[in-house]
PDB file of C-alpha atoms in Angstrom:
ATOM      1  CA  MET G   1       0.000   0.000   0.000  1.00  0.00           C
ATOM      2  CA  GLU G   2       1.333   3.432  -0.951  1.00  0.00           C
ATOM      3  CA  LYS G   3       2.311   5.555   2.025  1.00  0.00           C
ATOM      4  CA  PHE G   4       0.448   8.776   2.671  1.00  0.00           C
ATOM      5  CA  LYS G   5       1.920  11.931   1.130  1.00  0.00           C
ATOM      6  CA  ALA G   6       0.570  15.395   0.283  1.00  0.00           C
ATOM      7  CA  LYS G   7       2.428  18.360  -1.200  1.00  0.00           C
ATOM      8  CA  LEU G   8       2.366  21.674   0.667  1.00  0.00           C
ATOM      9  CA  ARG G   9       0.783  24.274  -1.594  1.00  0.00           C
ATOM     10  CA  ASP G  10       2.817  27.418  -2.425  1.00  0.00           C
ATOM     11  CA  ILE G  11       4.551  27.452   0.972  1.00  0.00           C
ATOM     12  CA  GLN G  12       6.838  30.292  -0.206  1.00  0.00           C
ATOM     13  CA  GLY G  13       3.913  32.602  -0.907  1.00  0.00           C
ATOM     14  CA  MET G  14       1.378  31.412   1.659  1.00  0.00           C
ATOM     15  CA  LYS G  15       3.838  31.179   4.605  1.00  0.00           C
ATOM     16  CA  PHE G  16       1.440  28.646   6.200  1.00  0.00           C
ATOM     17  CA  PRO G  17       1.538  24.879   5.457  1.00  0.00           C
ATOM     18  CA  ILE G  18      -1.507  24.482   3.191  1.00  0.00           C
ATOM     19  CA  VAL G  19      -2.671  21.266   1.496  1.00  0.00           C
ATOM     20  CA  ASN G  20      -5.345  20.667  -1.123  1.00  0.00           C
ATOM     21  CA  ALA G  21      -8.343  18.841   0.329  1.00  0.00           C
ATOM     22  CA  ALA G  22     -11.767  17.530  -0.654  1.00  0.00           C
ATOM     23  CA  PHE G  23     -14.869  16.141   1.062  1.00  0.00           C
ATOM     24  CA  LYS G  24     -18.237  14.686   0.048  1.00  0.00           C
ATOM     25  CA  GLY G  25     -21.112  16.938   1.079  1.00  0.00           C
ATOM     26  CA  LYS G  26     -24.820  17.237   0.432  1.00  0.00           C
ATOM     27  CA  ASP G  27     -26.313  15.145  -2.375  1.00  0.00           C
ATOM     28  CA  GLY G  28     -22.994  13.316  -2.741  1.00  0.00           C
ATOM     29  CA  GLN G  29     -21.316  16.335  -4.297  1.00  0.00           C
ATOM     30  CA  ILE G  30     -17.524  16.635  -3.951  1.00  0.00           C
ATOM     31  CA  TYR G  31     -16.296  19.960  -2.569  1.00  0.00           C
ATOM     32  CA  ILE G  32     -12.680  20.970  -3.158  1.00  0.00           C
ATOM     33  CA  GLY G  33     -10.626  23.465  -1.161  1.00  0.00           C
ATOM     34  CA  VAL G  34      -7.599  23.752   1.112  1.00  0.00           C
ATOM     35  CA  MET G  35      -6.691  22.971   4.720  1.00  0.00           C
ATOM     36  CA  MET G  36      -3.979  24.469   6.925  1.00  0.00           C
ATOM     37  CA  VAL G  37      -1.745  22.328   9.160  1.00  0.00           C
ATOM     38  CA  ASP G  38      -1.579  24.019  12.578  1.00  0.00           C
ATOM     39  CA  THR G  39       0.742  22.486  15.178  1.00  0.00           C
ATOM     40  CA  GLY G  40      -0.344  25.170  17.660  1.00  0.00           C
ATOM     41  CA  SER G  41      -3.932  23.864  17.550  1.00  0.00           C
ATOM     42  CA  VAL G  42      -4.884  20.674  19.396  1.00  0.00           C
ATOM     43  CA  ASN G  43      -8.127  20.051  17.515  1.00  0.00           C
ATOM     44  CA  CYS G  44      -9.266  20.193  13.913  1.00  0.00           C
ATOM     45  CA  ILE G  45     -11.194  23.393  13.139  1.00  0.00           C
ATOM     46  CA  LEU G  46     -13.860  23.699  10.437  1.00  0.00           C
ATOM     47  CA  ASN G  47     -14.389  26.991   8.612  1.00  0.00           C
ATOM     48  CA  LYS G  48     -17.937  28.235   9.226  1.00  0.00           C
ATOM     49  CA  SER G  49     -18.451  28.867   5.487  1.00  0.00           C
ATOM     50  CA  VAL G  50     -18.357  25.076   4.954  1.00  0.00           C
ATOM     51  CA  LEU G  51     -21.408  24.365   7.153  1.00  0.00           C
ATOM     52  CA  PRO G  52     -24.076  24.811   4.405  1.00  0.00           C
ATOM     53  CA  TYR G  53     -22.413  22.076   2.334  1.00  0.00           C
ATOM     54  CA  LEU G  54     -22.293  19.378   5.036  1.00  0.00           C
ATOM     55  CA  THR G  55     -24.762  16.515   5.237  1.00  0.00           C
ATOM     56  CA  ASP G  56     -27.512  16.864   7.845  1.00  0.00           C
ATOM     57  CA  ASP G  57     -26.013  14.173  10.062  1.00  0.00           C
ATOM     58  CA  ALA G  58     -22.565  15.811  10.225  1.00  0.00           C
ATOM     59  CA  VAL G  59     -23.286  17.650  13.491  1.00  0.00           C
ATOM     60  CA  ILE G  60     -22.328  15.597  16.566  1.00  0.00           C
ATOM     61  CA  GLU G  61     -25.033  16.218  19.157  1.00  0.00           C
ATOM     62  CA  GLY G  62     -23.617  17.038  22.583  1.00  0.00           C
ATOM     63  CA  ARG G  63     -20.059  17.411  21.283  1.00  0.00           C
ATOM     64  CA  THR G  64     -18.803  20.916  22.000  1.00  0.00           C
ATOM     65  CA  MET G  65     -15.435  22.239  23.084  1.00  0.00           C
ATOM     66  CA  LYS G  66     -14.046  25.527  24.324  1.00  0.00           C
ATOM     67  CA  ILE G  67     -11.079  26.389  22.076  1.00  0.00           C
ATOM     68  CA  HIS G  68      -8.538  28.712  23.686  1.00  0.00           C
ATOM     69  CA  SER G  69      -6.310  31.280  22.046  1.00  0.00           C
ATOM     70  CA  VAL G  70      -3.513  33.621  23.124  1.00  0.00           C
ATOM     71  CA  GLN G  71      -3.846  34.770  26.764  1.00  0.00           C
ATOM     72  CA  GLY G  72      -6.296  31.943  27.509  1.00  0.00           C
ATOM     73  CA  ARG G  73      -9.502  33.443  26.105  1.00  0.00           C
ATOM     74  CA  GLY G  74     -11.844  30.718  24.873  1.00  0.00           C
ATOM     75  CA  VAL G  75     -14.778  30.360  22.515  1.00  0.00           C
ATOM     76  CA  GLU G  76     -17.389  27.566  22.588  1.00  0.00           C
ATOM     77  CA  CYS G  77     -17.351  25.487  19.380  1.00  0.00           C
ATOM     78  CA  GLN G  78     -19.718  22.817  18.048  1.00  0.00           C
ATOM     79  CA  GLY G  79     -18.290  19.521  16.820  1.00  0.00           C
ATOM     80  CA  TYR G  80     -18.946  18.124  13.327  1.00  0.00           C
ATOM     81  CA  SER G  81     -17.871  14.833  11.775  1.00  0.00           C
ATOM     82  CA  LEU G  82     -15.969  15.185   8.504  1.00  0.00           C
ATOM     83  CA  ALA G  83     -14.473  12.583   6.180  1.00  0.00           C
ATOM     84  CA  PHE G  84     -11.947  14.144   3.808  1.00  0.00           C
ATOM     85  CA  ARG G  85      -9.105  13.477   1.408  1.00  0.00           C
ATOM     86  CA  ILE G  86      -5.670  15.107   1.363  1.00  0.00           C
ATOM     87  CA  GLY G  87      -2.987  13.859  -1.010  1.00  0.00           C
ATOM     88  CA  ASN G  88      -3.426  10.107  -1.451  1.00  0.00           C
ATOM     89  CA  GLY G  89      -4.966   9.649   2.008  1.00  0.00           C
ATOM     90  CA  VAL G  90      -8.574   9.453   3.201  1.00  0.00           C
ATOM     91  CA  PHE G  91      -9.280  10.433   6.823  1.00  0.00           C
ATOM     92  CA  SER G  92     -12.139  11.158   9.206  1.00  0.00           C
ATOM     93  CA  ASP G  93     -12.127  13.308  12.325  1.00  0.00           C
ATOM     94  CA  THR G  94     -14.148  15.656  14.516  1.00  0.00           C
ATOM     95  CA  PHE G  95     -13.889  19.318  13.486  1.00  0.00           C
ATOM     96  CA  TYR G  96     -15.006  22.252  15.668  1.00  0.00           C
ATOM     97  CA  VAL G  97     -16.491  25.513  14.390  1.00  0.00           C
ATOM     98  CA  ASN G  98     -16.012  29.066  15.639  1.00  0.00           C
ATOM     99  CA  LYS G  99     -19.140  30.650  14.147  1.00  0.00           C
ATOM    100  CA  ASP G 100     -17.747  34.151  14.722  1.00  0.00           C
ATOM    101  CA  MET G 101     -14.772  33.720  12.398  1.00  0.00           C
ATOM    102  CA  ASP G 102     -14.480  33.037   8.667  1.00  0.00           C
ATOM    103  CA  PHE G 103     -10.955  32.009   7.686  1.00  0.00           C
ATOM    104  CA  SER G 104     -11.603  32.375   3.938  1.00  0.00           C
ATOM    105  CA  GLN G 105     -10.372  35.983   3.930  1.00  0.00           C
ATOM    106  CA  MET G 106      -6.938  34.777   5.069  1.00  0.00           C
ATOM    107  CA  PHE G 107      -6.377  32.288   2.242  1.00  0.00           C
ATOM    108  CA  ASN G 108      -6.689  32.043  -1.532  1.00  0.00           C
ATOM    109  CA  GLY G 109      -9.373  29.608  -2.655  1.00  0.00           C
ATOM    110  CA  PRO G 110     -12.159  27.876  -0.680  1.00  0.00           C
ATOM    111  CA  PHE G 111     -10.843  27.246   2.842  1.00  0.00           C
ATOM    112  CA  ILE G 112     -12.198  24.070   4.476  1.00  0.00           C
ATOM    113  CA  GLY G 113     -10.466  24.084   7.830  1.00  0.00           C
ATOM    114  CA  ILE G 114      -7.474  23.545  10.098  1.00  0.00           C
ATOM    115  CA  ILE G 115      -5.736  20.258  10.890  1.00  0.00           C
ATOM    116  CA  GLY G 116      -4.585  20.165  14.525  1.00  0.00           C
ATOM    117  CA  HIS G 117      -1.657  18.297  16.036  1.00  0.00           C
ATOM    118  CA  GLU G 118      -3.860  15.663  17.699  1.00  0.00           C
ATOM    119  CA  PHE G 119      -4.808  14.491  14.186  1.00  0.00           C
ATOM    120  CA  LEU G 120      -1.114  14.471  13.188  1.00  0.00           C
ATOM    121  CA  ARG G 121      -0.240  12.380  16.246  1.00  0.00           C
ATOM    122  CA  ASN G 122      -3.116   9.917  15.838  1.00  0.00           C
ATOM    123  CA  ASN G 123      -2.176   9.326  12.202  1.00  0.00           C
ATOM    124  CA  ASN G 124       1.647   9.355  12.649  1.00  0.00           C
ATOM    125  CA  ILE G 125       2.135  12.225  10.196  1.00  0.00           C
ATOM    126  CA  VAL G 126       5.202  14.387   9.530  1.00  0.00           C
ATOM    127  CA  LEU G 127       5.056  18.105   8.763  1.00  0.00           C
ATOM    128  CA  ASP G 128       8.178  18.313   6.628  1.00  0.00           C
ATOM    129  CA  TYR G 129       9.414  21.795   5.700  1.00  0.00           C
ATOM    130  CA  GLU G 130      12.549  20.283   4.136  1.00  0.00           C
ATOM    131  CA  THR G 131      10.654  18.432   1.384  1.00  0.00           C
ATOM    132  CA  GLU G 132       7.614  20.753   1.622  1.00  0.00           C
ATOM    133  CA  THR G 133       5.276  17.810   2.196  1.00  0.00           C
ATOM    134  CA  LEU G 134       2.928  16.268   4.716  1.00  0.00           C
ATOM    135  CA  HIS G 135       3.675  12.545   4.837  1.00  0.00           C
ATOM    136  CA  ALA G 136       3.582   9.322   6.845  1.00  0.00           C
ATOM    137  CA  SER G 137       6.261   8.902   9.521  1.00  0.00           C
ATOM    138  CA  GLU G 138       8.888   6.189   9.098  1.00  0.00           C
ATOM    139  CA  GLY G 139       8.663   5.629  12.861  1.00  0.00           C
ATOM    140  CA  THR G 140      12.376   6.173  13.540  1.00  0.00           C
ATOM    141  CA  ILE G 141      14.943   8.975  13.463  1.00  0.00           C
ATOM    142  CA  GLU G 142      18.272   8.151  11.826  1.00  0.00           C
ATOM    143  CA  GLY G 143      21.717   8.816  13.291  1.00  0.00           C
ATOM    144  CA  ASN G 144      22.695  10.519  16.550  1.00  0.00           C
ATOM    145  CA  PRO G 145      22.001  14.039  17.885  1.00  0.00           C
ATOM    146  CA  GLY G 146      25.394  15.287  16.711  1.00  0.00           C
ATOM    147  CA  GLU G 147      24.325  14.781  13.097  1.00  0.00           C
ATOM    148  CA  TYR G 148      21.573  17.403  13.406  1.00  0.00           C
ATOM    149  CA  ALA G 149      21.783  21.196  13.504  1.00  0.00           C
ATOM    150  CA  PHE G 150      18.740  21.084  15.797  1.00  0.00           C
ATOM    151  CA  LEU G 151      16.944  18.191  17.501  1.00  0.00           C
ATOM    152  CA  PHE G 152      14.318  18.344  20.248  1.00  0.00           C
ATOM    153  CA  PRO G 153      11.575  16.018  21.551  1.00  0.00           C
ATOM    154  CA  MET G 154       7.948  17.154  21.507  1.00  0.00           C
ATOM    155  CA  SER G 155       6.917  14.892  24.428  1.00  0.00           C
ATOM    156  CA  TYR G 156       7.367  17.451  27.230  1.00  0.00           C
ATOM    157  CA  GLY G 157       5.421  20.202  25.492  1.00  0.00           C
ATOM    158  CA  LEU G 158       2.624  17.892  24.329  1.00  0.00           C
ATOM    159  CA  LYS G 159       2.260  16.356  27.808  1.00  0.00           C
ATOM    160  CA  GLN G 160       2.409  19.533  29.879  1.00  0.00           C
ATOM    161  CA  TYR G 161       1.097  22.241  27.514  1.00  0.00           C
ATOM    162  CA  ASN G 162      -0.743  20.198  24.875  1.00  0.00           C
ATOM    163  CA  VAL G 163       1.366  21.875  22.181  1.00  0.00           C
ATOM    164  CA  PRO G 164       4.953  21.294  20.993  1.00  0.00           C
ATOM    165  CA  VAL G 165       7.342  23.766  22.636  1.00  0.00           C
ATOM    166  CA  VAL G 166      10.986  24.756  22.341  1.00  0.00           C
ATOM    167  CA  GLY G 167      13.191  26.160  25.094  1.00  0.00           C
ATOM    168  CA  LEU G 168      15.257  29.339  24.843  1.00  0.00           C
ATOM    169  CA  VAL G 169      18.368  29.792  26.982  1.00  0.00           C
ATOM    170  CA  TYR G 170      20.250  33.029  27.663  1.00  0.00           C
ATOM    171  CA  GLY G 171      22.841  32.590  30.398  1.00  0.00           C
ATOM    172  CA  ASP G 172      20.929  31.275  33.410  1.00  0.00           C
ATOM    173  CA  LYS G 173      17.527  32.423  32.083  1.00  0.00           C
ATOM    174  CA  GLU G 174      15.090  30.094  30.320  1.00  0.00           C
ATOM    175  CA  TYR G 175      11.920  30.749  28.315  1.00  0.00           C
ATOM    176  CA  LEU G 176       9.432  28.693  26.292  1.00  0.00           C
ATOM    177  CA  MET G 177       7.906  29.183  22.832  1.00  0.00           C
ATOM    178  CA  VAL G 178       5.279  27.155  20.963  1.00  0.00           C
ATOM    179  CA  ALA G 179       6.429  25.587  17.671  1.00  0.00           C
ATOM    180  CA  ASP G 180       3.364  26.938  15.883  1.00  0.00           C
ATOM    181  CA  SER G 181       2.882  26.282  12.160  1.00  0.00           C
ATOM    182  CA  GLY G 182      -0.363  28.280  12.405  1.00  0.00           C
ATOM    183  CA  ALA G 183       1.610  31.491  13.047  1.00  0.00           C
ATOM    184  CA  ASN G 184       2.902  33.213   9.893  1.00  0.00           C
ATOM    185  CA  ASP G 185       5.143  35.503  11.984  1.00  0.00           C
ATOM    186  CA  THR G 186       7.155  34.656  15.076  1.00  0.00           C
ATOM    187  CA  VAL G 187       5.607  36.334  18.129  1.00  0.00           C
ATOM    188  CA  ILE G 188       7.231  37.016  21.506  1.00  0.00           C
ATOM    189  CA  THR G 189       6.391  39.248  24.454  1.00  0.00           C
ATOM    190  CA  LYS G 190       8.338  42.420  25.138  1.00  0.00           C
ATOM    191  CA  HIS G 191       9.031  40.977  28.603  1.00  0.00           C
ATOM    192  CA  LEU G 192      11.024  38.120  27.028  1.00  0.00           C
ATOM    193  CA  MET G 193      12.906  40.439  24.678  1.00  0.00           C
ATOM    194  CA  ASP G 194      13.867  42.925  27.388  1.00  0.00           C
ATOM    195  CA  ASP G 195      14.517  40.364  30.138  1.00  0.00           C
ATOM    196  CA  ALA G 196      16.811  38.286  27.906  1.00  0.00           C
ATOM    197  CA  GLY G 197      18.354  41.307  26.161  1.00  0.00           C
ATOM    198  CA  ILE G 198      17.961  39.797  22.692  1.00  0.00           C
ATOM    199  CA  CYS G 199      16.984  42.820  20.605  1.00  0.00           C
ATOM    200  CA  VAL G 200      19.201  43.419  17.569  1.00  0.00           C
ATOM    201  CA  LYS G 201      17.182  46.186  15.936  1.00  0.00           C
ATOM    202  CA  HIS G 202      13.769  47.866  16.173  1.00  0.00           C
ATOM    203  CA  LEU G 203      12.136  47.695  12.728  1.00  0.00           C
ATOM    204  CA  GLY G 204       8.686  49.286  13.153  1.00  0.00           C
ATOM    205  CA  ASP G 205       5.584  49.822  15.293  1.00  0.00           C
ATOM    206  CA  ASP G 206       2.546  49.000  13.178  1.00  0.00           C
ATOM    207  CA  GLY G 207       2.052  45.219  13.318  1.00  0.00           C
ATOM    208  CA  THR G 208      -0.967  43.182  14.441  1.00  0.00           C
ATOM    209  CA  VAL G 209      -1.652  39.576  15.432  1.00  0.00           C
ATOM    210  CA  THR G 210      -5.141  38.081  14.933  1.00  0.00           C
ATOM    211  CA  CYS G 211      -6.151  35.270  17.317  1.00  0.00           C
ATOM    212  CA  PHE G 212      -8.573  32.371  16.848  1.00  0.00           C
ATOM    213  CA  THR G 213     -11.008  34.190  19.149  1.00  0.00           C
ATOM    214  CA  THR G 214     -10.952  37.119  16.634  1.00  0.00           C
ATOM    215  CA  ASP G 215      -9.082  39.379  19.079  1.00  0.00           C
ATOM    216  CA  THR G 216      -6.381  41.558  17.513  1.00  0.00           C
ATOM    217  CA  LEU G 217      -3.177  42.396  19.390  1.00  0.00           C
ATOM    218  CA  GLU G 218      -0.996  45.360  18.419  1.00  0.00           C
ATOM    219  CA  THR G 219       2.676  44.541  17.929  1.00  0.00           C
ATOM    220  CA  ALA G 220       6.014  46.113  17.052  1.00  0.00           C
ATOM    221  CA  LEU G 221       8.540  44.504  14.713  1.00  0.00           C
ATOM    222  CA  TYR G 222      12.056  43.697  15.943  1.00  0.00           C
ATOM    223  CA  ASP G 223      15.069  41.746  14.752  1.00  0.00           C
ATOM    224  CA  VAL G 224      16.010  39.422  17.635  1.00  0.00           C
ATOM    225  CA  THR G 225      18.408  36.564  18.359  1.00  0.00           C
ATOM    226  CA  LEU G 226      16.704  33.273  19.262  1.00  0.00           C
ATOM    227  CA  SER G 227      18.931  30.958  21.306  1.00  0.00           C
ATOM    228  CA  ILE G 228      17.103  27.600  21.206  1.00  0.00           C
ATOM    229  CA  ILE G 229      18.198  24.580  23.231  1.00  0.00           C
ATOM    230  CA  SER G 230      18.863  21.344  21.323  1.00  0.00           C
ATOM    231  CA  VAL G 231      19.523  17.742  22.316  1.00  0.00           C
ATOM    232  CA  GLY G 232      23.216  16.876  22.198  1.00  0.00           C
ATOM    233  CA  GLY G 233      24.825  18.956  24.936  1.00  0.00           C
ATOM    234  CA  THR G 234      25.277  18.566  28.709  1.00  0.00           C
ATOM    235  CA  PRO G 235      23.628  20.351  31.670  1.00  0.00           C
ATOM    236  CA  GLU G 236      26.839  22.349  32.073  1.00  0.00           C
ATOM    237  CA  ARG G 237      27.240  23.055  28.349  1.00  0.00           C
ATOM    238  CA  PRO G 238      23.883  22.744  26.578  1.00  0.00           C
ATOM    239  CA  LYS G 239      23.839  22.609  22.789  1.00  0.00           C
ATOM    240  CA  ILE G 240      22.401  25.884  21.515  1.00  0.00           C
ATOM    241  CA  TYR G 241      20.857  26.442  18.097  1.00  0.00           C
ATOM    242  CA  THR G 242      21.044  30.180  17.322  1.00  0.00           C
ATOM    243  CA  GLN G 243      19.043  31.964  14.622  1.00  0.00           C
ATOM    244  CA  ASN G 244      17.990  35.559  14.067  1.00  0.00           C
ATOM    245  CA  ASP G 245      14.364  36.247  13.190  1.00  0.00           C
ATOM    246  CA  LYS G 246      12.125  39.232  12.535  1.00  0.00           C
ATOM    247  CA  VAL G 247       9.440  38.935  15.208  1.00  0.00           C
ATOM    248  CA  GLN G 248       6.185  40.615  16.204  1.00  0.00           C
ATOM    249  CA  VAL G 249       6.540  41.780  19.820  1.00  0.00           C
ATOM    250  CA  ILE G 250       3.497  42.014  22.110  1.00  0.00           C
ATOM    251  CA  SER G 251       3.808  44.578  24.894  1.00  0.00           C
ATOM    252  CA  ASN G 252       0.441  44.287  26.704  1.00  0.00           C
ATOM    253  CA  CYS G 253       1.205  40.999  28.521  1.00  0.00           C
ATOM    254  CA  PRO G 254       4.369  39.401  29.970  1.00  0.00           C
ATOM    255  CA  TYR G 255       3.443  35.910  28.690  1.00  0.00           C
ATOM    256  CA  ILE G 256       1.095  34.411  26.107  1.00  0.00           C
ATOM    257  CA  MET G 257       0.282  31.463  28.410  1.00  0.00           C
ATOM    258  CA  GLU G 258       0.692  31.507  32.181  1.00  0.00           C
ATOM    259  CA  GLY G 259      -0.763  30.147  35.405  1.00  0.00           C
ATOM    260  CA  LEU G 260      -0.743  26.579  34.079  1.00  0.00           C
ATOM    261  CA  LYS G 261      -0.236  23.526  36.318  1.00  0.00           C
ATOM    262  CA  ASP G 262       0.817  19.939  35.643  1.00  0.00           C
ATOM    263  CA  ALA G 263      -1.197  16.833  36.598  1.00  0.00           C
ATOM    264  CA  ASP G 264       0.164  16.994  40.150  1.00  0.00           C
ATOM    265  CA  GLY G 265      -0.791  20.640  40.626  1.00  0.00           C
ATOM    266  CA  ASN G 266       2.737  21.987  40.280  1.00  0.00           C
ATOM    267  CA  GLY G 267       3.178  25.273  38.469  1.00  0.00           C
ATOM    268  CA  LEU G 268       4.525  25.181  34.917  1.00  0.00           C
ATOM    269  CA  MET G 269       6.887  27.645  33.296  1.00  0.00           C
ATOM    270  CA  PRO G 270       4.901  30.303  31.370  1.00  0.00           C
ATOM    271  CA  VAL G 271       5.080  30.453  27.567  1.00  0.00           C
ATOM    272  CA  SER G 272       6.540  33.630  26.085  1.00  0.00           C
ATOM    273  CA  GLY G 273       6.075  33.292  22.336  1.00  0.00           C
ATOM    274  CA  MET G 274       5.215  31.387  19.168  1.00  0.00           C
ATOM    275  CA  LEU G 275       7.826  30.239  16.664  1.00  0.00           C
ATOM    276  CA  SER G 276       6.378  30.751  13.181  1.00  0.00           C
ATOM    277  CA  SER G 277       5.811  28.555  10.164  1.00  0.00           C
ATOM    278  CA  ASP G 278       7.959  30.995   8.169  1.00  0.00           C
ATOM    279  CA  PHE G 279      10.882  30.439  10.582  1.00  0.00           C
ATOM    280  CA  MET G 280      10.529  26.648  10.430  1.00  0.00           C
ATOM    281  CA  HIS G 281      10.267  26.659   6.632  1.00  0.00           C
ATOM    282  CA  ARG G 282      13.256  28.962   6.197  1.00  0.00           C
ATOM    283  CA  ASN G 283      15.353  26.625   8.349  1.00  0.00           C
ATOM    284  CA  LYS G 284      13.882  23.399   6.854  1.00  0.00           C
ATOM    285  CA  TRP G 285      12.544  21.955  10.106  1.00  0.00           C
ATOM    286  CA  VAL G 286      10.862  18.556  10.223  1.00  0.00           C
ATOM    287  CA  LEU G 287       8.146  17.929  12.847  1.00  0.00           C
ATOM    288  CA  ASP G 288       7.673  14.163  13.053  1.00  0.00           C
ATOM    289  CA  PHE G 289       4.552  13.377  15.077  1.00  0.00           C
ATOM    290  CA  GLY G 290       5.124   9.645  14.593  1.00  0.00           C
ATOM    291  CA  THR G 291       8.387   9.696  16.544  1.00  0.00           C
ATOM    292  CA  GLY G 292       7.600  12.828  18.575  1.00  0.00           C
ATOM    293  CA  VAL G 293      10.757  14.651  17.483  1.00  0.00           C
ATOM    294  CA  MET G 294      11.387  17.931  15.625  1.00  0.00           C
ATOM    295  CA  TYR G 295      14.702  18.579  13.927  1.00  0.00           C
ATOM    296  CA  GLN G 296      16.808  20.283  11.267  1.00  0.00           C
ATOM    297  CA  ARG G 297      19.446  18.291   9.421  1.00  0.00           C
ATOM    298  CA  LYS G 298      22.986  19.702   9.332  1.00  0.00           C
ATOM    299  CA  ASP G 299      23.347  19.241   5.597  1.00  0.00           C
ATOM    300  CA  VAL G 300      20.448  21.645   4.940  1.00  0.00           C
ATOM    301  CA  ALA G 301      21.531  24.278   7.471  1.00  0.00           C
TER     302      ALA G 301
END
């Protein structure tokens, strides 16, 4: 049987990982559009403009979920069952709808919805910026950590925060960012930038970030140095993966996620930013949800 594979559509222009998709709707008609792969979203999200084309039995009675965005604000969403095709694969999952937001304005062509990381994990799928594809995981990672420019497990972030995270280290200070393919620009808080002293240059003051809850946050654009921890070092001398990025800086909150606790009630480190799809594509990252590891090969650095 041929392994699942789907080409990312115009990743250079779109900035987001977009795949062509199709589903069978009312009267057996096939509807064609696109879906975005969002590692910062747990669940699959259906665009509200798709609702008129679904079969009458698509709604899942009693299945609702509060989907949270930046700063913890949530919106109640109804669940719908959707069978769909992407690439050479046919899948089925529960999609939730925010009826206050239409994503079509953000993308070219009919936008069906968002694929969350829970779907990627359940189906052992790789978001591969190196080959610009979505494909089935091989189930193993080759070589040793020293053969990679960057290598980090997703297990801690997925267990504690329900999203993949990376750690930033500056001297004895540590911070966390979400590896978020649903963010077209890297976003950090001004608290992180100032506390770590990572500003290279101020580039402008007129940016905005739009959240899933439809809130808009004003930002300023900076060139900063991201010092990301990688597997392969020691506690005394951690391996650091350093890249500069142009980031949108939020000044109205010190963290984008805070006050979280683990299963035992212990406080978790707050999250200070979101690493963008554009950053991961530029550096040819591979997020393998079959093995639970994200990495960049040295030979593509």
